[in-house]
Amino acid sequence: MIKFKEAFEATGTTKKNHGYHDFYAQMLDGVDIESVLEIGVYLGQSLKSWRIIWPEAVIDAVDYDMRYDKSLNEEFNIYNFDSRNTKHVDAAMYRSYDLIIDDGLHHWAAQIETFNNFRKFANKFYVIEDITGEYSQKKLYENLPKEAIDRATLFEAYGPTRTFTHSNYIERNAQYRVMFIDLR
């Protein structure tokens, strides 16, 4: 059994704080993953977690601001471009992945653009992390392709709640959500 919680604790990724270890264990325990692409690197703890969980997998990443520890480049292939830019995605990406995780910009419009740009590179699963409350969830359901929504499972994170500001709407005491799309 894959130990998502232990891997997240070992690396210090904030995915554990939100309870994402339970979500990933439920959805991916026992599933063969040979390649992972994570969009959004931050400090690189997630990449290190995936390496613990799937030691033989190809693990790549996309990040546009390059604030991460550059020593990560020794172990991971990290592309530098904005996931919302279709031309950059199409120019840089050359392979597909069993699992693509969008942990980039935590805004529903960016998550939709990123999905539209990367969907064609996902073999099995596509995950959108950090959906900011019910409002963003509603926007994703309204704007993602129906075929993706029909294959989606939504999880509500746990832990501390937050206040999310959505244009003219404020959502108080809200939880992040995670959308798991099974593309098989």
PDB file of N, CA and C in Angstrom, residues 41-44 48 66-73 78:
ATOM      1  N   VAL A  41       5.345  24.347  -8.814  1.00  0.00           N
ATOM      2  CA  VAL A  41       6.408  23.696  -8.053  1.00  0.00           C
ATOM      3  C   VAL A  41       6.514  24.233  -6.635  1.00  0.00           C
ATOM      4  N   TYR A  42       6.397  25.521  -6.453  1.00  0.00           N
ATOM      5  CA  TYR A  42       6.612  26.223  -5.188  1.00  0.00           C
ATOM      6  C   TYR A  42       7.953  25.822  -4.605  1.00  0.00           C
ATOM      7  N   LEU A  43       8.012  25.099  -3.500  1.00  0.00           N
ATOM      8  CA  LEU A  43       9.294  24.712  -2.913  1.00  0.00           C
ATOM      9  C   LEU A  43       9.741  23.319  -3.318  1.00  0.00           C
ATOM     10  N   GLY A  44       8.899  22.584  -4.015  1.00  0.00           N
ATOM     11  CA  GLY A  44       9.272  21.273  -4.527  1.00  0.00           C
ATOM     12  C   GLY A  44       8.930  20.097  -3.637  1.00  0.00           C
ATOM     13  N   LYS A  48       9.045  15.870  -4.446  1.00  0.00           N
ATOM     14  CA  LYS A  48       9.774  14.912  -3.605  1.00  0.00           C
ATOM     15  C   LYS A  48       8.836  13.840  -3.063  1.00  0.00           C
ATOM     16  N   MET A  66       9.688  30.367 -11.279  1.00  0.00           N
ATOM     17  CA  MET A  66      11.047  29.890 -11.021  1.00  0.00           C
ATOM     18  C   MET A  66      11.581  30.278  -9.638  1.00  0.00           C
ATOM     19  N   ARG A  67      10.710  30.344  -8.628  1.00  0.00           N
ATOM     20  CA  ARG A  67      11.166  30.665  -7.279  1.00  0.00           C
ATOM     21  C   ARG A  67      11.601  29.436  -6.497  1.00  0.00           C
ATOM     22  N   TYR A  68      11.506  28.272  -7.079  1.00  0.00           N
ATOM     23  CA  TYR A  68      11.836  27.037  -6.385  1.00  0.00           C
ATOM     24  C   TYR A  68      13.350  26.871  -6.254  1.00  0.00           C
ATOM     25  N   ASP A  69      13.748  25.954  -5.410  1.00  0.00           N
ATOM     26  CA  ASP A  69      15.162  25.618  -5.213  1.00  0.00           C
ATOM     27  C   ASP A  69      15.695  24.988  -6.497  1.00  0.00           C
ATOM     28  N   LYS A  70      16.685  25.607  -7.115  1.00  0.00           N
ATOM     29  CA  LYS A  70      17.202  25.142  -8.411  1.00  0.00           C
ATOM     30  C   LYS A  70      17.868  23.775  -8.330  1.00  0.00           C
ATOM     31  N   SER A  71      18.189  23.301  -7.128  1.00  0.00           N
ATOM     32  CA  SER A  71      18.758  21.953  -7.014  1.00  0.00           C
ATOM     33  C   SER A  71      17.734  20.893  -7.420  1.00  0.00           C
ATOM     34  N   LEU A  72      16.454  21.249  -7.460  1.00  0.00           N
ATOM     35  CA  LEU A  72      15.418  20.319  -7.923  1.00  0.00           C
ATOM     36  C   LEU A  72      15.651  19.924  -9.385  1.00  0.00           C
ATOM     37  N   ASN A  73      16.313  20.792 -10.134  1.00  0.00           N
ATOM     38  CA  ASN A  73      16.586  20.506 -11.547  1.00  0.00           C
ATOM     39  C   ASN A  73      17.496  19.300 -11.724  1.00  0.00           C
ATOM     40  N   ILE A  78      12.027  20.382 -15.030  1.00  0.00           N
ATOM     41  CA  ILE A  78      11.072  21.444 -14.709  1.00  0.00           C
ATOM     42  C   ILE A  78      11.033  22.431 -15.865  1.00  0.00           C
TER      43      ILE A  78
END
